[in-house]
Amino acid sequence: MSHPAPARRLSRRGLLAAAGGVSLAALLAGCGSEDTDTPAASTDSGPWSFVDDRGEKLSADARPARVVAFTGVAAALVDFGVNEQIVGVFGETVRADGSKEPQAGELNVESVEILGNTWGEFNLEKYVGLRPELLVTHMYDPDALWYVPDESKDKIVPLAPVAAITTARVPMTQPIERYAQLAESLGADLSASAVTEAKARFEAAAESVREAVKANPGIKVMACSGSPDLFYVSNPQVSTDLMYFAELGVDLVVPTKLEAGDYFEALSWENAGKFPADLILLDNRGTALQADDLAARPTWAQLPAVAANQITAWDSVPRFSYAGAAPLLENLATAIKGAKKVS
């Protein structure tokens, strides 16, 4: 797994080991009872189909009414108007204190089954019990299902149709549009005021970034993530949000010695100052070290942008909806407008 660096260093946990080799048939047999607290499949929508970004045509006799998704995907679908169909999620959803992770957005986390809350966690038995009709997740690399563990992938995939949407090497607007199309296929009304207002806000926010760059030219921006051992500088030629920021005119650092997958350059902390920058976008996930965590590191503190307190939070795995992305653009525009040339 090669996208955002800190997730790469997390150990994958094989939850199936705890099952002691219980067969899939046994799991299915043990989870066959109906669950009346979650919606049943609707038969009034007629046949359903959707072509995902692997080119696979998914089809069913009726619109899927029981959807399980990566948490950020579920939140994006909620933004587009899909609600009751979402019965389960996987990926960082709630923090230790019970609060929601940023990528959970407006998702009601108390109304869904959380199959895993970190990289490598995906409870197969709970998944079977949800009687899923569709699984949806990001695809950062070809055929790689984001947060679906390789160890149990072969047991997860046959249980329901799987939709994968490309979220790398294309500008952010593409996955947003694709999730909108998926939401519409699931019955969402894209002409609803909440959706159209969010899109208008997104478009205005994009324009505000363009204006900020013109009003404050020459600001070099670096998107990065910190771990105890390494400092990761992200590549705007692969990361979909950074690619879109660049399209809007943002001058982003482009790392030169890329790791496998080309997502980032991994620097030792001694070399953290390799790339001059005036503004730092710092990965805000719980798996990454935050500014307070990094304050005691001399090479971090000595970075010109850090010394000038020109650091802003970065959602390195953004929520691919207009509602989710608009605030990211607004915050970026504000940060660029307020930055001074220091590198």
Tab-separated table of C-alpha atoms in Angstrom:
chain	number	residue	atom	x	y	z
A	1	MET	CA	0.000	0.000	0.000
A	2	SER	CA	1.610	3.142	-1.122
A	3	HIS	CA	-0.707	6.070	-0.649
A	4	PRO	CA	-0.472	8.441	2.321
A	5	ALA	CA	2.629	7.478	4.139
A	6	PRO	CA	1.625	6.875	7.768
A	7	ALA	CA	-1.012	4.330	6.756
A	8	ARG	CA	1.724	2.444	4.972
A	9	ARG	CA	3.657	1.809	8.156
A	10	LEU	CA	0.642	0.570	10.125
A	11	SER	CA	0.653	-3.195	10.568
A	12	ARG	CA	-2.121	-5.098	8.864
A	13	ARG	CA	-4.108	-7.253	11.258
A	14	GLY	CA	-5.513	-10.553	9.983
A	15	LEU	CA	-8.831	-10.704	11.737
A	16	LEU	CA	-9.573	-14.064	10.175
A	17	ALA	CA	-6.944	-15.673	12.398
A	18	ALA	CA	-9.308	-15.201	15.308
A	19	ALA	CA	-11.973	-17.174	13.469
A	20	GLY	CA	-9.778	-20.274	13.669
A	21	GLY	CA	-10.446	-21.190	10.065
A	22	VAL	CA	-14.247	-20.923	10.239
A	23	SER	CA	-15.564	-21.415	6.719
A	24	LEU	CA	-17.455	-18.751	4.810
A	25	ALA	CA	-20.409	-21.096	4.523
A	26	ALA	CA	-20.509	-21.412	8.304
A	27	LEU	CA	-20.429	-17.641	8.676
A	28	LEU	CA	-23.259	-17.261	6.211
A	29	ALA	CA	-25.299	-19.932	7.963
A	30	GLY	CA	-24.778	-18.280	11.333
A	31	CYS	CA	-25.813	-14.856	10.098
A	32	GLY	CA	-28.941	-15.619	8.155
A	33	SER	CA	-31.506	-14.038	10.442
A	34	GLU	CA	-33.245	-10.944	9.237
A	35	ASP	CA	-32.311	-7.610	10.752
A	36	THR	CA	-35.377	-5.409	10.905
A	37	ASP	CA	-33.463	-2.351	12.122
A	38	THR	CA	-31.858	-1.743	8.720
A	39	PRO	CA	-33.520	-1.318	5.315
A	40	ALA	CA	-34.371	-4.279	3.143
A	41	ALA	CA	-33.790	-4.360	-0.595
A	42	SER	CA	-36.263	-2.347	-2.606
A	43	THR	CA	-37.893	-4.112	-5.513
A	44	ASP	CA	-39.608	-1.069	-7.033
A	45	SER	CA	-36.551	0.503	-8.658
A	46	GLY	CA	-36.173	-2.037	-11.443
A	47	PRO	CA	-32.833	-3.459	-12.592
A	48	TRP	CA	-29.724	-1.611	-11.397
A	49	SER	CA	-26.324	-1.311	-13.041
A	50	PHE	CA	-23.167	0.752	-12.631
A	51	VAL	CA	-19.792	0.604	-14.364
A	52	ASP	CA	-16.958	1.243	-11.908
A	53	ASP	CA	-13.486	2.569	-12.669
A	54	ARG	CA	-12.087	-0.907	-13.278
A	55	GLY	CA	-14.501	-1.082	-16.188
A	56	GLU	CA	-16.553	-3.722	-14.401
A	57	LYS	CA	-20.295	-3.577	-14.976
A	58	LEU	CA	-22.117	-4.247	-11.730
A	59	SER	CA	-25.747	-5.271	-11.962
A	60	ALA	CA	-28.610	-6.411	-9.779
A	61	ASP	CA	-32.308	-7.075	-10.152
A	62	ALA	CA	-33.024	-4.067	-7.931
A	63	ARG	CA	-31.188	-1.020	-6.647
A	64	PRO	CA	-28.847	-2.014	-3.787
A	65	ALA	CA	-30.499	-1.205	-0.479
A	66	ARG	CA	-27.715	-2.437	1.811
A	67	VAL	CA	-24.444	-0.640	1.101
A	68	VAL	CA	-21.149	-1.068	2.944
A	69	ALA	CA	-18.408	1.450	2.188
A	70	PHE	CA	-15.090	2.895	3.249
A	71	THR	CA	-16.018	5.617	5.747
A	72	GLY	CA	-14.979	8.519	3.513
A	73	VAL	CA	-17.001	7.022	0.657
A	74	ALA	CA	-20.050	6.575	2.871
A	75	ALA	CA	-19.788	10.211	3.971
A	76	ALA	CA	-19.535	11.364	0.350
A	77	LEU	CA	-22.619	9.338	-0.577
A	78	VAL	CA	-24.461	10.920	2.360
A	79	ASP	CA	-23.506	14.359	1.002
A	80	PHE	CA	-25.113	13.404	-2.303
A	81	GLY	CA	-28.293	12.168	-0.611
A	82	VAL	CA	-27.744	8.458	0.017
A	83	ASN	CA	-28.574	7.720	3.647
A	84	GLU	CA	-30.712	4.739	4.647
A	85	GLN	CA	-28.928	2.333	2.306
A	86	ILE	CA	-25.610	2.649	4.170
A	87	VAL	CA	-25.518	-0.124	6.760
A	88	GLY	CA	-21.786	-0.551	7.408
A	89	VAL	CA	-18.443	1.218	7.111
A	90	PHE	CA	-14.749	0.440	7.436
A	91	GLY	CA	-11.745	2.709	7.903
A	92	GLU	CA	-11.052	5.438	10.469
A	93	THR	CA	-14.528	6.406	11.690
A	94	VAL	CA	-14.417	7.347	15.383
A	95	ARG	CA	-11.585	8.495	17.623
A	96	ALA	CA	-10.667	7.091	21.010
A	97	ASP	CA	-12.743	9.792	22.712
A	98	GLY	CA	-15.805	8.801	20.688
A	99	SER	CA	-15.774	11.818	18.384
A	100	LYS	CA	-15.986	11.377	14.619
A	101	GLU	CA	-12.973	11.326	12.345
A	102	PRO	CA	-13.024	14.240	9.840
A	103	GLN	CA	-13.611	11.920	6.891
A	104	ALA	CA	-16.857	10.682	8.478
A	105	GLY	CA	-18.411	14.030	7.569
A	106	GLU	CA	-22.172	14.077	8.098
A	107	LEU	CA	-22.421	10.300	8.341
A	108	ASN	CA	-24.442	9.169	11.360
A	109	VAL	CA	-21.830	6.797	12.780
A	110	GLU	CA	-24.265	5.491	15.404
A	111	SER	CA	-26.603	4.171	12.723
A	112	VAL	CA	-24.048	2.008	10.921
A	113	GLU	CA	-21.996	-1.069	11.778
A	114	ILE	CA	-18.286	-0.248	12.012
A	115	LEU	CA	-16.426	-3.233	10.558
A	116	GLY	CA	-12.986	-1.799	11.265
A	117	ASN	CA	-11.641	1.471	12.563
A	118	THR	CA	-8.077	1.359	11.265
A	119	TRP	CA	-5.907	-0.038	8.475
A	120	GLY	CA	-6.128	-3.828	8.268
A	121	GLU	CA	-9.345	-4.167	10.262
A	122	PHE	CA	-12.386	-5.587	8.494
A	123	ASN	CA	-14.662	-7.883	10.485
A	124	LEU	CA	-15.779	-10.512	8.002
A	125	GLU	CA	-18.404	-12.051	10.282
A	126	LYS	CA	-20.076	-8.679	10.831
A	127	TYR	CA	-19.931	-8.017	7.102
A	128	VAL	CA	-21.703	-11.278	6.318
A	129	GLY	CA	-24.307	-10.462	8.972
A	130	LEU	CA	-25.135	-7.184	7.235
A	131	ARG	CA	-26.256	-9.083	4.116
A	132	PRO	CA	-24.484	-6.537	1.874
A	133	GLU	CA	-25.773	-5.793	-1.601
A	134	LEU	CA	-22.930	-3.450	-2.593
A	135	LEU	CA	-19.446	-2.636	-1.303
A	136	VAL	CA	-17.825	0.658	-2.346
A	137	THR	CA	-14.304	1.940	-1.837
A	138	HIS	CA	-11.542	4.080	-3.323
A	139	MET	CA	-8.963	2.754	-5.760
A	140	TYR	CA	-5.586	4.454	-5.446
A	141	ASP	CA	-3.776	1.841	-7.528
A	142	PRO	CA	-5.216	-0.389	-10.279
A	143	ASP	CA	-7.431	-3.126	-8.806
A	144	ALA	CA	-6.388	-2.238	-5.232
A	145	LEU	CA	-9.451	-1.932	-2.992
A	146	TRP	CA	-8.720	0.734	-0.372
A	147	TYR	CA	-8.862	-0.628	3.198
A	148	VAL	CA	-10.061	-4.066	2.086
A	149	PRO	CA	-7.334	-6.261	3.622
A	150	ASP	CA	-5.404	-8.420	1.185
A	151	GLU	CA	-5.508	-11.244	3.714
A	152	SER	CA	-9.289	-11.543	3.569
A	153	LYS	CA	-10.037	-9.930	0.196
A	154	ASP	CA	-10.815	-13.252	-1.477
A	155	LYS	CA	-13.509	-13.954	1.130
A	156	ILE	CA	-14.965	-10.425	1.121
A	157	VAL	CA	-15.262	-9.749	-2.610
A	158	PRO	CA	-17.578	-12.665	-3.552
A	159	LEU	CA	-20.236	-11.644	-1.020
A	160	ALA	CA	-21.573	-8.612	-2.910
A	161	PRO	CA	-20.881	-6.510	-6.002
A	162	VAL	CA	-17.872	-4.220	-5.433
A	163	ALA	CA	-17.564	-0.709	-6.894
A	164	ALA	CA	-14.103	0.870	-6.980
A	165	ILE	CA	-13.606	4.523	-7.881
A	166	THR	CA	-10.216	5.906	-8.995
A	167	THR	CA	-8.793	8.369	-6.467
A	168	ALA	CA	-5.252	8.948	-7.713
A	169	ARG	CA	-3.536	10.321	-10.831
A	170	VAL	CA	-6.685	12.235	-11.771
A	171	PRO	CA	-7.819	15.650	-10.487
A	172	MET	CA	-10.143	15.641	-7.487
A	173	THR	CA	-13.138	16.699	-9.559
A	174	GLN	CA	-13.206	13.286	-11.272
A	175	PRO	CA	-13.828	11.094	-8.203
A	176	ILE	CA	-16.328	13.670	-6.953
A	177	GLU	CA	-18.264	13.364	-10.210
A	178	ARG	CA	-18.008	9.574	-10.164
A	179	TYR	CA	-19.352	9.315	-6.614
A	180	ALA	CA	-22.159	11.655	-7.625
A	181	GLN	CA	-23.012	9.284	-10.494
A	182	LEU	CA	-22.941	6.291	-8.161
A	183	ALA	CA	-25.155	8.110	-5.657
A	184	GLU	CA	-27.620	8.941	-8.418
A	185	SER	CA	-27.733	5.282	-9.475
A	186	LEU	CA	-28.604	4.460	-5.855
A	187	GLY	CA	-31.566	6.825	-5.956
A	188	ALA	CA	-30.071	10.163	-4.893
A	189	ASP	CA	-31.535	13.352	-6.349
A	190	LEU	CA	-28.586	15.427	-7.587
A	191	SER	CA	-30.919	18.362	-8.226
A	192	ALA	CA	-31.757	18.598	-4.513
A	193	SER	CA	-30.901	21.975	-3.028
A	194	ALA	CA	-28.331	20.554	-0.617
A	195	VAL	CA	-26.366	19.101	-3.540
A	196	THR	CA	-26.642	22.079	-5.881
A	197	GLU	CA	-25.746	24.515	-3.097
A	198	ALA	CA	-22.725	22.433	-2.164
A	199	LYS	CA	-21.597	22.381	-5.796
A	200	ALA	CA	-21.971	26.161	-6.045
A	201	ARG	CA	-19.931	26.549	-2.850
A	202	PHE	CA	-17.261	24.233	-4.269
A	203	GLU	CA	-17.035	26.207	-7.504
A	204	ALA	CA	-16.809	29.497	-5.596
A	205	ALA	CA	-14.113	28.022	-3.350
A	206	ALA	CA	-12.112	26.890	-6.384
A	207	GLU	CA	-12.293	30.416	-7.756
A	208	SER	CA	-11.144	31.788	-4.392
A	209	VAL	CA	-8.006	29.635	-4.657
A	210	ARG	CA	-7.295	30.998	-8.131
A	211	GLU	CA	-7.754	34.534	-6.830
A	212	ALA	CA	-5.547	33.920	-3.790
A	213	VAL	CA	-2.706	32.667	-6.006
A	214	LYS	CA	-3.003	35.740	-8.229
A	215	ALA	CA	-3.197	38.103	-5.260
A	216	ASN	CA	-0.175	36.559	-3.503
A	217	PRO	CA	2.093	35.156	-6.229
A	218	GLY	CA	5.200	33.095	-5.599
A	219	ILE	CA	4.008	31.184	-2.535
A	220	LYS	CA	5.531	27.704	-2.601
A	221	VAL	CA	3.341	25.083	-0.935
A	222	MET	CA	4.477	21.698	0.402
A	223	ALA	CA	2.063	18.908	1.309
A	224	CYS	CA	3.625	16.573	3.835
A	225	SER	CA	3.119	14.011	6.562
A	226	GLY	CA	5.208	13.194	9.609
A	227	SER	CA	5.991	9.884	11.278
A	228	PRO	CA	8.442	9.186	14.117
A	229	ASP	CA	11.156	8.110	11.686
A	230	LEU	CA	10.433	9.807	8.386
A	231	PHE	CA	9.143	13.004	6.821
A	232	TYR	CA	7.005	12.361	3.741
A	233	VAL	CA	6.641	14.963	0.981
A	234	SER	CA	3.618	14.225	-1.206
A	235	ASN	CA	3.588	14.263	-4.983
A	236	PRO	CA	1.040	16.601	-6.645
A	237	GLN	CA	1.366	14.631	-9.862
A	238	VAL	CA	-0.320	11.616	-8.215
A	239	SER	CA	-2.397	12.844	-5.242
A	240	THR	CA	-5.774	13.783	-6.658
A	241	ASP	CA	-6.460	16.801	-4.428
A	242	LEU	CA	-2.961	18.227	-4.925
A	243	MET	CA	-3.302	17.680	-8.667
A	244	TYR	CA	-6.456	19.783	-8.607
A	245	PHE	CA	-4.808	22.452	-6.445
A	246	ALA	CA	-2.055	22.675	-9.074
A	247	GLU	CA	-4.690	23.078	-11.800
A	248	LEU	CA	-5.999	26.055	-9.845
A	249	GLY	CA	-2.532	27.620	-9.978
A	250	VAL	CA	-1.055	26.590	-6.623
A	251	ASP	CA	2.748	26.267	-6.798
A	252	LEU	CA	3.384	22.937	-5.101
A	253	VAL	CA	6.654	21.245	-4.210
A	254	VAL	CA	7.255	18.239	-6.476
A	255	PRO	CA	9.434	15.615	-4.753
A	256	THR	CA	12.239	14.158	-6.850
A	257	LYS	CA	13.134	10.766	-5.348
A	258	LEU	CA	9.837	8.939	-5.213
A	259	GLU	CA	8.946	5.747	-3.396
A	260	ALA	CA	7.070	2.867	-5.046
A	261	GLY	CA	3.760	4.144	-6.359
A	262	ASP	CA	5.185	7.659	-6.739
A	263	TYR	CA	2.980	9.076	-3.982
A	264	PHE	CA	5.736	10.680	-1.936
A	265	GLU	CA	9.418	11.090	-1.154
A	266	ALA	CA	10.451	9.735	2.237
A	267	LEU	CA	13.096	11.901	3.907
A	268	SER	CA	15.036	11.307	7.079
A	269	TRP	CA	14.331	14.027	9.617
A	270	GLU	CA	17.883	15.312	9.114
A	271	ASN	CA	16.905	16.114	5.527
A	272	ALA	CA	13.473	17.585	6.240
A	273	GLY	CA	14.596	20.939	4.831
A	274	LYS	CA	15.361	19.544	1.368
A	275	PHE	CA	12.493	21.386	-0.318
A	276	PRO	CA	12.031	25.121	0.384
A	277	ALA	CA	8.418	26.063	1.095
A	278	ASP	CA	6.490	29.083	2.322
A	279	LEU	CA	3.343	27.212	3.353
A	280	ILE	CA	2.998	23.678	4.691
A	281	LEU	CA	-0.087	21.496	4.286
A	282	LEU	CA	0.227	18.989	7.138
A	283	ASP	CA	-1.571	15.635	7.049
A	284	ASN	CA	-4.265	15.864	9.740
A	285	ARG	CA	-5.090	12.154	10.089
A	286	GLY	CA	-4.752	10.457	13.443
A	287	THR	CA	-2.111	8.193	11.915
A	288	ALA	CA	0.200	11.174	11.294
A	289	LEU	CA	2.138	13.326	13.737
A	290	GLN	CA	0.615	16.781	14.185
A	291	ALA	CA	2.355	20.132	14.603
A	292	ASP	CA	2.373	19.850	18.410
A	293	ASP	CA	3.925	16.386	18.165
A	294	LEU	CA	6.618	17.700	15.840
A	295	ALA	CA	7.450	20.875	17.755
A	296	ALA	CA	10.374	19.323	19.640
A	297	ARG	CA	12.132	18.226	16.449
A	298	PRO	CA	14.819	20.808	15.573
A	299	THR	CA	14.727	20.138	11.837
A	300	TRP	CA	10.952	20.667	11.808
A	301	ALA	CA	11.125	23.806	13.915
A	302	GLN	CA	13.809	25.209	11.612
A	303	LEU	CA	11.700	24.945	8.475
A	304	PRO	CA	10.956	28.533	7.358
A	305	ALA	CA	7.215	27.891	7.048
A	306	VAL	CA	7.109	26.376	10.534
A	307	ALA	CA	9.099	29.254	12.033
A	308	ALA	CA	6.625	31.651	10.407
A	309	ASN	CA	3.674	29.572	11.679
A	310	GLN	CA	2.487	29.076	8.110
A	311	ILE	CA	1.026	25.602	8.557
A	312	THR	CA	-2.474	24.497	7.673
A	313	ALA	CA	-4.261	21.174	8.121
A	314	TRP	CA	-4.443	18.894	5.104
A	315	ASP	CA	-7.059	16.159	4.572
A	316	SER	CA	-4.779	13.806	2.677
A	317	VAL	CA	-7.657	11.363	2.089
A	318	PRO	CA	-10.384	13.900	1.292
A	319	ARG	CA	-14.107	13.356	1.215
A	320	PHE	CA	-14.943	13.210	-2.469
A	321	SER	CA	-18.100	15.294	-2.582
A	322	TYR	CA	-18.724	18.963	-3.215
A	323	ALA	CA	-19.718	19.442	0.418
A	324	GLY	CA	-16.590	17.661	1.612
A	325	ALA	CA	-14.132	19.382	-0.711
A	326	ALA	CA	-15.400	22.978	-0.589
A	327	PRO	CA	-14.041	23.684	2.926
A	328	LEU	CA	-10.647	22.301	1.897
A	329	LEU	CA	-10.448	24.807	-0.937
A	330	GLU	CA	-11.670	27.637	1.266
A	331	ASN	CA	-9.037	26.874	3.892
A	332	LEU	CA	-6.332	26.650	1.232
A	333	ALA	CA	-7.324	30.001	-0.240
A	334	THR	CA	-7.219	31.609	3.206
A	335	ALA	CA	-3.805	30.096	3.948
A	336	ILE	CA	-2.310	31.239	0.652
A	337	LYS	CA	-3.720	34.753	1.025
A	338	GLY	CA	-2.230	35.075	4.504
A	339	ALA	CA	1.176	33.544	3.736
A	340	LYS	CA	4.405	35.500	3.358
A	341	LYS	CA	7.375	34.560	1.231
A	342	VAL	CA	9.852	33.015	3.691
A	343	SER	CA	11.768	30.346	1.755
